[in-house]
Amino acid sequence: MTAPVPAPGIHATALVDPLAQLDSSVSVGPYTVIGPHVRVGAGTTIGAHCVIEGHTTIGRDNRIFQFNSLGAIPQDKKYAGEPCELVIGDRNTIREFCTFNIGSPGDSGVTRVGDDNWIMAYVHLAHDCVVGNHTIFANNSQLAGHVHVGDWVILGGFTVAHQFVRLGAHSMTAMCSLLFADLPPFVMAQGQPAQARSMNFEGLRRRGFSAGRLAAVKAMHKALYRDDLTLDLARARIAELADKLPEAALDVQMMLSFLAQTSPQRGIVR
């Protein structure tokens, strides 16, 4: 019996289930295994020795390097085979030895990665994590279940986030940081457990923040960390900035919304 001829761009040693939906422009490297419920968009490249399984959807123009495990079942003893998902957006770079699990029925059932993220080697995304856009995860960053990461977040190497922790947009961690509490937007944190050190001013400048917006971020940092205020008093002072610095109104609203969703039990990095 003659062996089937692999599709263009799919290496002859790759095992791609006939039910998998891959755009004709997708390339698949040697010895990669792709399961029946996988969908991959145009222009995505998948390296050698990857396993992509489960109900996994991958968007356009992603670059997935060798030795990745995407879409495996969650590391959750309660999981009983439910058809949960992993959804990855467009133009992401996923380096070697990353493990992204599908979601769990105890949450939304979806682990989600947005667009334009730069994810380095050995990164783990546990079940039900939500990652925004334009993030950078340095090597060995590890997220437990249900962690939410906002846009433009940067995680230093070996950062570890406890389950259910949230990281606000434009926040940043130093190498080997351990997060047990929510990290508010714009905040730079370091330590075990992580403590707030400053705001991510250099990153904001690179993203085109005006002098007025930077002034608002500085004032929010002062209210949260420098003036010895309770969280409620800090929130009240931050709210006043929307009138004083109108161009930063959306930044102020983002901070207030983030703080309003922080549970008293979890708290914020202080």
PDB file of N, CA and C in Angstrom, residues 157-160 174-180 189-195 197:
ATOM      1  N   GLY A 157      12.659  36.601  33.908  1.00  0.00           N
ATOM      2  CA  GLY A 157      12.905  35.170  33.960  1.00  0.00           C
ATOM      3  C   GLY A 157      12.629  34.571  35.328  1.00  0.00           C
ATOM      4  N   PHE A 158      12.033  33.378  35.340  1.00  0.00           N
ATOM      5  CA  PHE A 158      11.721  32.628  36.557  1.00  0.00           C
ATOM      6  C   PHE A 158      10.655  33.323  37.422  1.00  0.00           C
ATOM      7  N   THR A 159       9.895  34.232  36.865  1.00  0.00           N
ATOM      8  CA  THR A 159       8.740  34.776  37.589  1.00  0.00           C
ATOM      9  C   THR A 159       7.706  33.675  37.768  1.00  0.00           C
ATOM     10  N   VAL A 160       7.122  33.605  38.964  1.00  0.00           N
ATOM     11  CA  VAL A 160       6.084  32.620  39.270  1.00  0.00           C
ATOM     12  C   VAL A 160       4.867  33.355  39.814  1.00  0.00           C
ATOM     13  N   ALA A 174      10.731  41.727  37.955  1.00  0.00           N
ATOM     14  CA  ALA A 174      12.147  41.412  37.836  1.00  0.00           C
ATOM     15  C   ALA A 174      12.346  39.904  37.876  1.00  0.00           C
ATOM     16  N   MET A 175      13.551  39.467  37.578  1.00  0.00           N
ATOM     17  CA  MET A 175      13.880  38.049  37.575  1.00  0.00           C
ATOM     18  C   MET A 175      13.598  37.424  38.935  1.00  0.00           C
ATOM     19  N   CYS A 176      13.051  36.211  38.921  1.00  0.00           N
ATOM     20  CA  CYS A 176      12.811  35.402  40.125  1.00  0.00           C
ATOM     21  C   CYS A 176      11.772  36.021  41.061  1.00  0.00           C
ATOM     22  N   SER A 177      10.855  36.808  40.528  1.00  0.00           N
ATOM     23  CA  SER A 177       9.795  37.370  41.368  1.00  0.00           C
ATOM     24  C   SER A 177       8.729  36.320  41.640  1.00  0.00           C
ATOM     25  N   LEU A 178       8.129  36.391  42.833  1.00  0.00           N
ATOM     26  CA  LEU A 178       7.095  35.456  43.252  1.00  0.00           C
ATOM     27  C   LEU A 178       5.854  36.255  43.623  1.00  0.00           C
ATOM     28  N   LEU A 179       4.788  36.097  42.819  1.00  0.00           N
ATOM     29  CA  LEU A 179       3.574  36.896  42.991  1.00  0.00           C
ATOM     30  C   LEU A 179       2.507  36.099  43.728  1.00  0.00           C
ATOM     31  N   PHE A 180       2.162  36.584  44.911  1.00  0.00           N
ATOM     32  CA  PHE A 180       1.044  36.026  45.662  1.00  0.00           C
ATOM     33  C   PHE A 180      -0.167  36.960  45.642  1.00  0.00           C
ATOM     34  N   ALA A 189       7.683  45.236  39.970  1.00  0.00           N
ATOM     35  CA  ALA A 189       7.784  44.502  41.223  1.00  0.00           C
ATOM     36  C   ALA A 189       8.979  43.562  41.188  1.00  0.00           C
ATOM     37  N   GLN A 190       9.478  43.264  42.381  1.00  0.00           N
ATOM     38  CA  GLN A 190      10.626  42.364  42.512  1.00  0.00           C
ATOM     39  C   GLN A 190      10.611  41.767  43.896  1.00  0.00           C
ATOM     40  N   GLY A 191      11.036  40.502  44.007  1.00  0.00           N
ATOM     41  CA  GLY A 191      11.208  39.900  45.326  1.00  0.00           C
ATOM     42  C   GLY A 191      10.414  38.627  45.511  1.00  0.00           C
ATOM     43  N   GLN A 192      10.642  37.980  46.665  1.00  0.00           N
ATOM     44  CA  GLN A 192       9.982  36.731  47.030  1.00  0.00           C
ATOM     45  C   GLN A 192       9.491  36.810  48.480  1.00  0.00           C
ATOM     46  N   PRO A 193       8.261  37.228  48.712  1.00  0.00           N
ATOM     47  CA  PRO A 193       7.243  37.600  47.734  1.00  0.00           C
ATOM     48  C   PRO A 193       7.545  38.958  47.097  1.00  0.00           C
ATOM     49  N   ALA A 194       6.948  39.197  45.939  1.00  0.00           N
ATOM     50  CA  ALA A 194       7.216  40.418  45.189  1.00  0.00           C
ATOM     51  C   ALA A 194       6.706  41.648  45.941  1.00  0.00           C
ATOM     52  N   GLN A 195       7.478  42.718  45.861  1.00  0.00           N
ATOM     53  CA  GLN A 195       7.085  44.013  46.398  1.00  0.00           C
ATOM     54  C   GLN A 195       7.212  45.062  45.295  1.00  0.00           C
ATOM     55  N   ARG A 197       8.416  48.214  43.459  1.00  0.00           N
ATOM     56  CA  ARG A 197       9.666  48.966  43.494  1.00  0.00           C
ATOM     57  C   ARG A 197       9.544  50.333  42.843  1.00  0.00           C
TER      58      ARG A 197
END
